mmCIF file of the C-alpha atoms, coordinates in Angstrom:
data_MODEL
# 
_entry.id   MODEL 
# 
loop_
_atom_site.group_PDB 
_atom_site.id 
_atom_site.type_symbol 
_atom_site.label_atom_id 
_atom_site.label_alt_id 
_atom_site.label_comp_id 
_atom_site.label_asym_id 
_atom_site.label_entity_id 
_atom_site.label_seq_id 
_atom_site.pdbx_PDB_ins_code 
_atom_site.Cartn_x 
_atom_site.Cartn_y 
_atom_site.Cartn_z 
_atom_site.occupancy 
_atom_site.B_iso_or_equiv 
_atom_site.pdbx_formal_charge 
_atom_site.auth_seq_id 
_atom_site.auth_comp_id 
_atom_site.auth_asym_id 
_atom_site.auth_atom_id 
_atom_site.pdbx_PDB_model_num 
ATOM 1   C CA . UNK A 1 1   ? 73.872 49.855 24.067  1.00 0.00 ? 1   UNK A CA 1 
ATOM 2   C CA . UNK A 1 2   ? 76.649 47.440 24.962  1.00 0.00 ? 2   UNK A CA 1 
ATOM 3   C CA . UNK A 1 3   ? 78.605 45.874 22.115  1.00 0.00 ? 3   UNK A CA 1 
ATOM 4   C CA . UNK A 1 4   ? 78.762 42.129 21.547  1.00 0.00 ? 4   UNK A CA 1 
ATOM 5   C CA . UNK A 1 5   ? 82.334 42.121 22.854  1.00 0.00 ? 5   UNK A CA 1 
ATOM 6   C CA . UNK A 1 6   ? 81.327 43.927 26.053  1.00 0.00 ? 6   UNK A CA 1 
ATOM 7   C CA . UNK A 1 7   ? 78.400 41.598 26.684  1.00 0.00 ? 7   UNK A CA 1 
ATOM 8   C CA . UNK A 1 8   ? 80.587 38.574 25.974  1.00 0.00 ? 8   UNK A CA 1 
ATOM 9   C CA . UNK A 1 9   ? 83.232 39.741 28.432  1.00 0.00 ? 9   UNK A CA 1 
ATOM 10  C CA . UNK A 1 10  ? 80.596 40.318 31.107  1.00 0.00 ? 10  UNK A CA 1 
ATOM 11  C CA . UNK A 1 11  ? 79.040 36.917 30.410  1.00 0.00 ? 11  UNK A CA 1 
ATOM 12  C CA . UNK A 1 12  ? 82.383 35.187 30.757  1.00 0.00 ? 12  UNK A CA 1 
ATOM 13  C CA . UNK A 1 13  ? 82.804 37.046 34.030  1.00 0.00 ? 13  UNK A CA 1 
ATOM 14  C CA . UNK A 1 14  ? 79.684 35.399 35.403  1.00 0.00 ? 14  UNK A CA 1 
ATOM 15  C CA . UNK A 1 15  ? 76.989 37.901 34.371  1.00 0.00 ? 15  UNK A CA 1 
ATOM 16  C CA . UNK A 1 16  ? 74.182 35.660 33.137  1.00 0.00 ? 16  UNK A CA 1 
ATOM 17  C CA . UNK A 1 17  ? 72.063 38.670 32.232  1.00 0.00 ? 17  UNK A CA 1 
ATOM 18  C CA . UNK A 1 18  ? 74.699 39.683 29.685  1.00 0.00 ? 18  UNK A CA 1 
ATOM 19  C CA . UNK A 1 19  ? 74.478 36.214 28.153  1.00 0.00 ? 19  UNK A CA 1 
ATOM 20  C CA . UNK A 1 20  ? 70.709 36.498 27.905  1.00 0.00 ? 20  UNK A CA 1 
ATOM 21  C CA . UNK A 1 21  ? 71.076 39.873 26.214  1.00 0.00 ? 21  UNK A CA 1 
ATOM 22  C CA . UNK A 1 22  ? 73.391 38.366 23.611  1.00 0.00 ? 22  UNK A CA 1 
ATOM 23  C CA . UNK A 1 23  ? 70.934 35.594 22.858  1.00 0.00 ? 23  UNK A CA 1 
ATOM 24  C CA . UNK A 1 24  ? 68.001 38.008 22.655  1.00 0.00 ? 24  UNK A CA 1 
ATOM 25  C CA . UNK A 1 25  ? 70.026 40.132 20.239  1.00 0.00 ? 25  UNK A CA 1 
ATOM 26  C CA . UNK A 1 26  ? 70.485 37.190 17.857  1.00 0.00 ? 26  UNK A CA 1 
ATOM 27  C CA . UNK A 1 27  ? 67.207 35.355 18.338  1.00 0.00 ? 27  UNK A CA 1 
ATOM 28  C CA . UNK A 1 28  ? 65.437 36.728 15.234  1.00 0.00 ? 28  UNK A CA 1 
ATOM 29  C CA . UNK A 1 29  ? 68.529 36.424 13.038  1.00 0.00 ? 29  UNK A CA 1 
ATOM 30  C CA . UNK A 1 30  ? 69.080 32.791 14.023  1.00 0.00 ? 30  UNK A CA 1 
ATOM 31  C CA . UNK A 1 31  ? 65.405 31.945 13.583  1.00 0.00 ? 31  UNK A CA 1 
ATOM 32  C CA . UNK A 1 32  ? 65.563 33.445 10.095  1.00 0.00 ? 32  UNK A CA 1 
ATOM 33  C CA . UNK A 1 33  ? 68.724 31.421 9.392   1.00 0.00 ? 33  UNK A CA 1 
ATOM 34  C CA . UNK A 1 34  ? 66.971 28.137 10.177  1.00 0.00 ? 34  UNK A CA 1 
ATOM 35  C CA . UNK A 1 35  ? 63.439 28.878 9.020   1.00 0.00 ? 35  UNK A CA 1 
ATOM 36  C CA . UNK A 1 36  ? 63.768 28.254 5.271   1.00 0.00 ? 36  UNK A CA 1 
ATOM 37  C CA . UNK A 1 37  ? 66.058 25.272 5.804   1.00 0.00 ? 37  UNK A CA 1 
ATOM 38  C CA . UNK A 1 38  ? 64.609 23.354 8.763   1.00 0.00 ? 38  UNK A CA 1 
ATOM 39  C CA . UNK A 1 39  ? 60.929 24.380 8.820   1.00 0.00 ? 39  UNK A CA 1 
ATOM 40  C CA . UNK A 1 40  ? 59.170 23.307 12.034  1.00 0.00 ? 40  UNK A CA 1 
ATOM 41  C CA . UNK A 1 41  ? 62.507 22.379 13.631  1.00 0.00 ? 41  UNK A CA 1 
ATOM 42  C CA . UNK A 1 42  ? 63.783 25.975 13.407  1.00 0.00 ? 42  UNK A CA 1 
ATOM 43  C CA . UNK A 1 43  ? 62.983 26.973 16.990  1.00 0.00 ? 43  UNK A CA 1 
ATOM 44  C CA . UNK A 1 44  ? 64.522 23.800 18.387  1.00 0.00 ? 44  UNK A CA 1 
ATOM 45  C CA . UNK A 1 45  ? 67.699 24.469 16.395  1.00 0.00 ? 45  UNK A CA 1 
ATOM 46  C CA . UNK A 1 46  ? 67.868 28.025 17.749  1.00 0.00 ? 46  UNK A CA 1 
ATOM 47  C CA . UNK A 1 47  ? 67.765 26.605 21.281  1.00 0.00 ? 47  UNK A CA 1 
ATOM 48  C CA . UNK A 1 48  ? 70.420 24.010 20.424  1.00 0.00 ? 48  UNK A CA 1 
ATOM 49  C CA . UNK A 1 49  ? 72.611 26.765 19.038  1.00 0.00 ? 49  UNK A CA 1 
ATOM 50  C CA . UNK A 1 50  ? 72.315 28.808 22.229  1.00 0.00 ? 50  UNK A CA 1 
ATOM 51  C CA . UNK A 1 51  ? 73.067 25.723 24.334  1.00 0.00 ? 51  UNK A CA 1 
ATOM 52  C CA . UNK A 1 52  ? 76.133 24.942 22.211  1.00 0.00 ? 52  UNK A CA 1 
ATOM 53  C CA . UNK A 1 53  ? 77.291 28.540 22.695  1.00 0.00 ? 53  UNK A CA 1 
ATOM 54  C CA . UNK A 1 54  ? 76.921 28.226 26.471  1.00 0.00 ? 54  UNK A CA 1 
ATOM 55  C CA . UNK A 1 55  ? 78.923 25.000 26.441  1.00 0.00 ? 55  UNK A CA 1 
ATOM 56  C CA . UNK A 1 56  ? 81.607 26.331 24.098  1.00 0.00 ? 56  UNK A CA 1 
ATOM 57  C CA . UNK A 1 57  ? 81.944 30.002 24.968  1.00 0.00 ? 57  UNK A CA 1 
ATOM 58  C CA . UNK A 1 58  ? 85.268 29.486 26.754  1.00 0.00 ? 58  UNK A CA 1 
ATOM 59  C CA . UNK A 1 59  ? 86.715 28.043 23.548  1.00 0.00 ? 59  UNK A CA 1 
ATOM 60  C CA . UNK A 1 60  ? 85.876 31.181 21.595  1.00 0.00 ? 60  UNK A CA 1 
ATOM 61  C CA . UNK A 1 61  ? 89.178 33.086 21.334  1.00 0.00 ? 61  UNK A CA 1 
ATOM 62  C CA . UNK A 1 62  ? 87.943 36.181 19.568  1.00 0.00 ? 62  UNK A CA 1 
ATOM 63  C CA . UNK A 1 63  ? 88.906 35.152 16.046  1.00 0.00 ? 63  UNK A CA 1 
ATOM 64  C CA . UNK A 1 64  ? 86.484 37.205 13.979  1.00 0.00 ? 64  UNK A CA 1 
ATOM 65  C CA . UNK A 1 65  ? 83.329 38.775 15.385  1.00 0.00 ? 65  UNK A CA 1 
ATOM 66  C CA . UNK A 1 66  ? 80.978 37.175 17.891  1.00 0.00 ? 66  UNK A CA 1 
ATOM 67  C CA . UNK A 1 67  ? 78.353 37.331 15.135  1.00 0.00 ? 67  UNK A CA 1 
ATOM 68  C CA . UNK A 1 68  ? 80.490 35.195 12.829  1.00 0.00 ? 68  UNK A CA 1 
ATOM 69  C CA . UNK A 1 69  ? 81.100 32.758 15.676  1.00 0.00 ? 69  UNK A CA 1 
ATOM 70  C CA . UNK A 1 70  ? 77.448 32.303 16.643  1.00 0.00 ? 70  UNK A CA 1 
ATOM 71  C CA . UNK A 1 71  ? 76.407 31.780 13.013  1.00 0.00 ? 71  UNK A CA 1 
ATOM 72  C CA . UNK A 1 72  ? 79.251 29.286 12.681  1.00 0.00 ? 72  UNK A CA 1 
ATOM 73  C CA . UNK A 1 73  ? 77.792 27.399 15.641  1.00 0.00 ? 73  UNK A CA 1 
ATOM 74  C CA . UNK A 1 74  ? 74.352 27.611 14.005  1.00 0.00 ? 74  UNK A CA 1 
ATOM 75  C CA . UNK A 1 75  ? 75.678 26.163 10.748  1.00 0.00 ? 75  UNK A CA 1 
ATOM 76  C CA . UNK A 1 76  ? 77.257 23.242 12.617  1.00 0.00 ? 76  UNK A CA 1 
ATOM 77  C CA . UNK A 1 77  ? 73.924 22.579 14.346  1.00 0.00 ? 77  UNK A CA 1 
ATOM 78  C CA . UNK A 1 78  ? 72.139 22.658 10.985  1.00 0.00 ? 78  UNK A CA 1 
ATOM 79  C CA . UNK A 1 79  ? 74.570 20.140 9.508   1.00 0.00 ? 79  UNK A CA 1 
ATOM 80  C CA . UNK A 1 80  ? 74.210 17.900 12.573  1.00 0.00 ? 80  UNK A CA 1 
ATOM 81  C CA . UNK A 1 81  ? 70.422 18.115 12.241  1.00 0.00 ? 81  UNK A CA 1 
ATOM 82  C CA . UNK A 1 82  ? 70.539 17.081 8.591   1.00 0.00 ? 82  UNK A CA 1 
ATOM 83  C CA . UNK A 1 83  ? 72.930 14.191 9.246   1.00 0.00 ? 83  UNK A CA 1 
ATOM 84  C CA . UNK A 1 84  ? 70.597 12.867 11.927  1.00 0.00 ? 84  UNK A CA 1 
ATOM 85  C CA . UNK A 1 85  ? 67.775 12.810 9.378   1.00 0.00 ? 85  UNK A CA 1 
ATOM 86  C CA . UNK A 1 86  ? 69.831 10.471 7.210   1.00 0.00 ? 86  UNK A CA 1 
ATOM 87  C CA . UNK A 1 87  ? 71.879 8.576  9.796   1.00 0.00 ? 87  UNK A CA 1 
ATOM 88  C CA . UNK A 1 88  ? 73.951 9.887  12.692  1.00 0.00 ? 88  UNK A CA 1 
ATOM 89  C CA . UNK A 1 89  ? 77.263 8.715  11.213  1.00 0.00 ? 89  UNK A CA 1 
ATOM 90  C CA . UNK A 1 90  ? 76.311 9.274  7.568   1.00 0.00 ? 90  UNK A CA 1 
ATOM 91  C CA . UNK A 1 91  ? 78.466 11.311 5.238   1.00 0.00 ? 91  UNK A CA 1 
ATOM 92  C CA . UNK A 1 92  ? 76.430 14.131 3.766   1.00 0.00 ? 92  UNK A CA 1 
ATOM 93  C CA . UNK A 1 93  ? 78.007 16.285 1.058   1.00 0.00 ? 93  UNK A CA 1 
ATOM 94  C CA . UNK A 1 94  ? 76.540 19.732 1.678   1.00 0.00 ? 94  UNK A CA 1 
ATOM 95  C CA . UNK A 1 95  ? 78.242 20.922 -1.489  1.00 0.00 ? 95  UNK A CA 1 
ATOM 96  C CA . UNK A 1 96  ? 75.840 18.838 -3.583  1.00 0.00 ? 96  UNK A CA 1 
ATOM 97  C CA . UNK A 1 97  ? 72.769 17.975 -1.483  1.00 0.00 ? 97  UNK A CA 1 
ATOM 98  C CA . UNK A 1 98  ? 69.938 20.485 -1.080  1.00 0.00 ? 98  UNK A CA 1 
ATOM 99  C CA . UNK A 1 99  ? 67.710 21.438 1.850   1.00 0.00 ? 99  UNK A CA 1 
ATOM 100 C CA . UNK A 1 100 ? 64.748 20.166 -0.162  1.00 0.00 ? 100 UNK A CA 1 
ATOM 101 C CA . UNK A 1 101 ? 66.345 16.725 -0.558  1.00 0.00 ? 101 UNK A CA 1 
ATOM 102 C CA . UNK A 1 102 ? 67.208 16.512 3.130   1.00 0.00 ? 102 UNK A CA 1 
ATOM 103 C CA . UNK A 1 103 ? 63.870 17.858 4.328   1.00 0.00 ? 103 UNK A CA 1 
ATOM 104 C CA . UNK A 1 104 ? 61.137 18.002 1.641   1.00 0.00 ? 104 UNK A CA 1 
ATOM 105 C CA . UNK A 1 105 ? 58.653 19.554 4.077   1.00 0.00 ? 105 UNK A CA 1 
ATOM 106 C CA . UNK A 1 106 ? 57.377 22.724 2.377   1.00 0.00 ? 106 UNK A CA 1 
ATOM 107 C CA . UNK A 1 107 ? 58.847 25.952 3.675   1.00 0.00 ? 107 UNK A CA 1 
ATOM 108 C CA . UNK A 1 108 ? 56.768 27.533 6.442   1.00 0.00 ? 108 UNK A CA 1 
ATOM 109 C CA . UNK A 1 109 ? 57.647 30.960 5.113   1.00 0.00 ? 109 UNK A CA 1 
ATOM 110 C CA . UNK A 1 110 ? 54.658 32.119 3.084   1.00 0.00 ? 110 UNK A CA 1 
ATOM 111 C CA . UNK A 1 111 ? 55.010 35.010 0.671   1.00 0.00 ? 111 UNK A CA 1 
ATOM 112 C CA . UNK A 1 112 ? 52.128 36.969 -0.812  1.00 0.00 ? 112 UNK A CA 1 
ATOM 113 C CA . UNK A 1 113 ? 53.940 37.593 -4.065  1.00 0.00 ? 113 UNK A CA 1 
ATOM 114 C CA . UNK A 1 114 ? 54.543 34.586 -6.305  1.00 0.00 ? 114 UNK A CA 1 
ATOM 115 C CA . UNK A 1 115 ? 57.993 35.941 -7.188  1.00 0.00 ? 115 UNK A CA 1 
ATOM 116 C CA . UNK A 1 116 ? 59.034 35.809 -3.548  1.00 0.00 ? 116 UNK A CA 1 
ATOM 117 C CA . UNK A 1 117 ? 57.702 32.271 -3.111  1.00 0.00 ? 117 UNK A CA 1 
ATOM 118 C CA . UNK A 1 118 ? 59.626 31.188 -6.210  1.00 0.00 ? 118 UNK A CA 1 
ATOM 119 C CA . UNK A 1 119 ? 62.809 32.627 -4.724  1.00 0.00 ? 119 UNK A CA 1 
ATOM 120 C CA . UNK A 1 120 ? 62.289 30.950 -1.354  1.00 0.00 ? 120 UNK A CA 1 
ATOM 121 C CA . UNK A 1 121 ? 61.746 27.595 -3.039  1.00 0.00 ? 121 UNK A CA 1 
ATOM 122 C CA . UNK A 1 122 ? 64.654 28.098 -5.428  1.00 0.00 ? 122 UNK A CA 1 
ATOM 123 C CA . UNK A 1 123 ? 66.970 28.681 -2.468  1.00 0.00 ? 123 UNK A CA 1 
ATOM 124 C CA . UNK A 1 124 ? 65.917 25.296 -1.039  1.00 0.00 ? 124 UNK A CA 1 
ATOM 125 C CA . UNK A 1 125 ? 66.831 23.630 -4.336  1.00 0.00 ? 125 UNK A CA 1 
ATOM 126 C CA . UNK A 1 126 ? 70.487 24.688 -4.492  1.00 0.00 ? 126 UNK A CA 1 
ATOM 127 C CA . UNK A 1 127 ? 73.193 22.901 -2.427  1.00 0.00 ? 127 UNK A CA 1 
ATOM 128 C CA . UNK A 1 128 ? 73.015 23.684 1.293   1.00 0.00 ? 128 UNK A CA 1 
ATOM 129 C CA . UNK A 1 129 ? 76.453 25.284 1.561   1.00 0.00 ? 129 UNK A CA 1 
ATOM 130 C CA . UNK A 1 130 ? 75.617 27.576 -1.362  1.00 0.00 ? 130 UNK A CA 1 
ATOM 131 C CA . UNK A 1 131 ? 72.208 28.456 0.073   1.00 0.00 ? 131 UNK A CA 1 
ATOM 132 C CA . UNK A 1 132 ? 73.804 29.319 3.419   1.00 0.00 ? 132 UNK A CA 1 
ATOM 133 C CA . UNK A 1 133 ? 76.474 31.495 1.819   1.00 0.00 ? 133 UNK A CA 1 
ATOM 134 C CA . UNK A 1 134 ? 73.899 33.358 -0.259  1.00 0.00 ? 134 UNK A CA 1 
ATOM 135 C CA . UNK A 1 135 ? 71.530 33.954 2.659   1.00 0.00 ? 135 UNK A CA 1 
ATOM 136 C CA . UNK A 1 136 ? 74.306 35.139 4.956   1.00 0.00 ? 136 UNK A CA 1 
ATOM 137 C CA . UNK A 1 137 ? 75.418 37.575 2.266   1.00 0.00 ? 137 UNK A CA 1 
ATOM 138 C CA . UNK A 1 138 ? 72.045 38.999 1.329   1.00 0.00 ? 138 UNK A CA 1 
ATOM 139 C CA . UNK A 1 139 ? 69.784 38.360 4.331   1.00 0.00 ? 139 UNK A CA 1 
ATOM 140 C CA . UNK A 1 140 ? 72.257 38.885 7.160   1.00 0.00 ? 140 UNK A CA 1 
ATOM 141 C CA . UNK A 1 141 ? 74.256 41.405 5.140   1.00 0.00 ? 141 UNK A CA 1 
ATOM 142 C CA . UNK A 1 142 ? 77.586 39.907 6.177   1.00 0.00 ? 142 UNK A CA 1 
ATOM 143 C CA . UNK A 1 143 ? 80.761 40.833 4.365   1.00 0.00 ? 143 UNK A CA 1 
ATOM 144 C CA . UNK A 1 144 ? 82.497 38.133 2.360   1.00 0.00 ? 144 UNK A CA 1 
ATOM 145 C CA . UNK A 1 145 ? 85.269 38.038 4.971   1.00 0.00 ? 145 UNK A CA 1 
ATOM 146 C CA . UNK A 1 146 ? 82.703 37.494 7.766   1.00 0.00 ? 146 UNK A CA 1 
ATOM 147 C CA . UNK A 1 147 ? 81.013 34.671 5.871   1.00 0.00 ? 147 UNK A CA 1 
ATOM 148 C CA . UNK A 1 148 ? 84.346 32.982 5.181   1.00 0.00 ? 148 UNK A CA 1 
ATOM 149 C CA . UNK A 1 149 ? 85.125 33.160 8.909   1.00 0.00 ? 149 UNK A CA 1 
ATOM 150 C CA . UNK A 1 150 ? 81.654 31.831 9.783   1.00 0.00 ? 150 UNK A CA 1 
ATOM 151 C CA . UNK A 1 151 ? 82.002 28.827 7.489   1.00 0.00 ? 151 UNK A CA 1 
ATOM 152 C CA . UNK A 1 152 ? 85.681 28.266 8.210   1.00 0.00 ? 152 UNK A CA 1 
ATOM 153 C CA . UNK A 1 153 ? 86.777 28.479 4.581   1.00 0.00 ? 153 UNK A CA 1 
ATOM 154 C CA . UNK A 1 154 ? 89.282 30.645 2.648   1.00 0.00 ? 154 UNK A CA 1 
ATOM 155 C CA . UNK A 1 155 ? 87.964 33.916 1.265   1.00 0.00 ? 155 UNK A CA 1 
ATOM 156 C CA . UNK A 1 156 ? 88.654 32.802 -2.310  1.00 0.00 ? 156 UNK A CA 1 
ATOM 157 C CA . UNK A 1 157 ? 86.577 29.657 -1.776  1.00 0.00 ? 157 UNK A CA 1 
ATOM 158 C CA . UNK A 1 158 ? 83.721 31.732 -0.408  1.00 0.00 ? 158 UNK A CA 1 
ATOM 159 C CA . UNK A 1 159 ? 83.776 34.040 -3.442  1.00 0.00 ? 159 UNK A CA 1 
ATOM 160 C CA . UNK A 1 160 ? 83.610 31.009 -5.733  1.00 0.00 ? 160 UNK A CA 1 
ATOM 161 C CA . UNK A 1 161 ? 80.649 29.644 -3.764  1.00 0.00 ? 161 UNK A CA 1 
ATOM 162 C CA . UNK A 1 162 ? 78.757 32.903 -4.064  1.00 0.00 ? 162 UNK A CA 1 
ATOM 163 C CA . UNK A 1 163 ? 79.293 33.022 -7.825  1.00 0.00 ? 163 UNK A CA 1 
ATOM 164 C CA . UNK A 1 164 ? 78.139 29.421 -8.153  1.00 0.00 ? 164 UNK A CA 1 
ATOM 165 C CA . UNK A 1 165 ? 75.161 30.046 -5.859  1.00 0.00 ? 165 UNK A CA 1 
ATOM 166 C CA . UNK A 1 166 ? 73.931 32.967 -7.959  1.00 0.00 ? 166 UNK A CA 1 
ATOM 167 C CA . UNK A 1 167 ? 74.324 30.914 -11.123 1.00 0.00 ? 167 UNK A CA 1 
ATOM 168 C CA . UNK A 1 168 ? 72.404 27.897 -9.768  1.00 0.00 ? 168 UNK A CA 1 
ATOM 169 C CA . UNK A 1 169 ? 69.699 30.105 -8.289  1.00 0.00 ? 169 UNK A CA 1 
ATOM 170 C CA . UNK A 1 170 ? 69.125 31.727 -11.674 1.00 0.00 ? 170 UNK A CA 1 
ATOM 171 C CA . UNK A 1 171 ? 69.023 28.308 -13.368 1.00 0.00 ? 171 UNK A CA 1 
ATOM 172 C CA . UNK A 1 172 ? 66.477 27.040 -10.862 1.00 0.00 ? 172 UNK A CA 1 
ATOM 173 C CA . UNK A 1 173 ? 64.300 30.097 -11.386 1.00 0.00 ? 173 UNK A CA 1 
ATOM 174 C CA . UNK A 1 174 ? 64.371 29.591 -15.150 1.00 0.00 ? 174 UNK A CA 1 
ATOM 175 C CA . UNK A 1 175 ? 62.969 26.101 -14.548 1.00 0.00 ? 175 UNK A CA 1 
ATOM 176 C CA . UNK A 1 176 ? 60.147 27.225 -12.258 1.00 0.00 ? 176 UNK A CA 1 
ATOM 177 C CA . UNK A 1 177 ? 59.065 30.585 -13.683 1.00 0.00 ? 177 UNK A CA 1 
ATOM 178 C CA . UNK A 1 178 ? 55.901 30.359 -15.759 1.00 0.00 ? 178 UNK A CA 1 
ATOM 179 C CA . UNK A 1 179 ? 56.890 33.038 -18.282 1.00 0.00 ? 179 UNK A CA 1 
ATOM 180 C CA . UNK A 1 180 ? 59.851 35.191 -19.345 1.00 0.00 ? 180 UNK A CA 1 
ATOM 181 C CA . UNK A 1 181 ? 58.250 38.226 -17.698 1.00 0.00 ? 181 UNK A CA 1 
ATOM 182 C CA . UNK A 1 182 ? 57.842 36.378 -14.404 1.00 0.00 ? 182 UNK A CA 1 
ATOM 183 C CA . UNK A 1 183 ? 61.455 35.244 -14.596 1.00 0.00 ? 183 UNK A CA 1 
ATOM 184 C CA . UNK A 1 184 ? 62.620 38.797 -15.206 1.00 0.00 ? 184 UNK A CA 1 
ATOM 185 C CA . UNK A 1 185 ? 60.602 40.215 -12.319 1.00 0.00 ? 185 UNK A CA 1 
ATOM 186 C CA . UNK A 1 186 ? 61.762 37.405 -10.030 1.00 0.00 ? 186 UNK A CA 1 
ATOM 187 C CA . UNK A 1 187 ? 65.449 37.682 -10.834 1.00 0.00 ? 187 UNK A CA 1 
ATOM 188 C CA . UNK A 1 188 ? 65.537 41.477 -10.752 1.00 0.00 ? 188 UNK A CA 1 
ATOM 189 C CA . UNK A 1 189 ? 68.177 42.710 -8.352  1.00 0.00 ? 189 UNK A CA 1 
ATOM 190 C CA . UNK A 1 190 ? 69.514 40.332 -5.715  1.00 0.00 ? 190 UNK A CA 1 
ATOM 191 C CA . UNK A 1 191 ? 69.811 43.181 -3.248  1.00 0.00 ? 191 UNK A CA 1 
ATOM 192 C CA . UNK A 1 192 ? 66.171 44.215 -3.731  1.00 0.00 ? 192 UNK A CA 1 
ATOM 193 C CA . UNK A 1 193 ? 64.595 40.799 -3.323  1.00 0.00 ? 193 UNK A CA 1 
ATOM 194 C CA . UNK A 1 194 ? 66.936 39.911 -0.490  1.00 0.00 ? 194 UNK A CA 1 
ATOM 195 C CA . UNK A 1 195 ? 65.891 42.955 1.495   1.00 0.00 ? 195 UNK A CA 1 
ATOM 196 C CA . UNK A 1 196 ? 62.208 42.206 0.915   1.00 0.00 ? 196 UNK A CA 1 
ATOM 197 C CA . UNK A 1 197 ? 62.523 38.542 1.853   1.00 0.00 ? 197 UNK A CA 1 
ATOM 198 C CA . UNK A 1 198 ? 64.752 39.386 4.825   1.00 0.00 ? 198 UNK A CA 1 
ATOM 199 C CA . UNK A 1 199 ? 61.906 41.417 6.279   1.00 0.00 ? 199 UNK A CA 1 
ATOM 200 C CA . UNK A 1 200 ? 59.376 38.716 5.379   1.00 0.00 ? 200 UNK A CA 1 
ATOM 201 C CA . UNK A 1 201 ? 61.268 35.910 7.114   1.00 0.00 ? 201 UNK A CA 1 
ATOM 202 C CA . UNK A 1 202 ? 61.994 38.112 10.124  1.00 0.00 ? 202 UNK A CA 1 
ATOM 203 C CA . UNK A 1 203 ? 58.302 38.918 10.359  1.00 0.00 ? 203 UNK A CA 1 
ATOM 204 C CA . UNK A 1 204 ? 57.444 35.217 10.164  1.00 0.00 ? 204 UNK A CA 1 
ATOM 205 C CA . UNK A 1 205 ? 59.952 34.584 12.946  1.00 0.00 ? 205 UNK A CA 1 
ATOM 206 C CA . UNK A 1 206 ? 58.282 37.040 15.258  1.00 0.00 ? 206 UNK A CA 1 
ATOM 207 C CA . UNK A 1 207 ? 54.952 35.544 14.447  1.00 0.00 ? 207 UNK A CA 1 
ATOM 208 C CA . UNK A 1 208 ? 56.013 32.171 15.864  1.00 0.00 ? 208 UNK A CA 1 
# 
């Protein structure tokens, strides 16, 4: 199987099939990225991300991985989408505003277990930039260095965001859990629930 770098080089050389292969490779991951943040607009945002990549591929100079770059493009499209919901030229502080505040439409990701649904909703109630950092770390299994590159921030800033994200997520869960035992089973291990929800959201993505 060709690497991202090989496909990218072929695409830049005029091989459109290589470009399609790259997009197919990241379709599920990008759908998962948008699904719990943009609901019914997720598929449209995936297409906008691919279009932005086509338009900007010549500006990509190889800083970091192609994966970091395409998720960086996706994050910019998400921010643009949210700003348009408020006002095109509005200032939106993604360090304080949440996905729920920007788009209160209930998440389309349905979980059978109440603990998983609590986690999905809790993610939508922490600031967007913290939610994104947490999901990239645990759902997309990116390294901290990759996430910092994706978001265009220093590594130290990213580490601080992850610590803050975990703290706020736990606080939100304490507010929504119906009992101490439910809270304990919901919090559990971040790695465990992330892996379970990663598969859930990916499955939802394939289901349309």
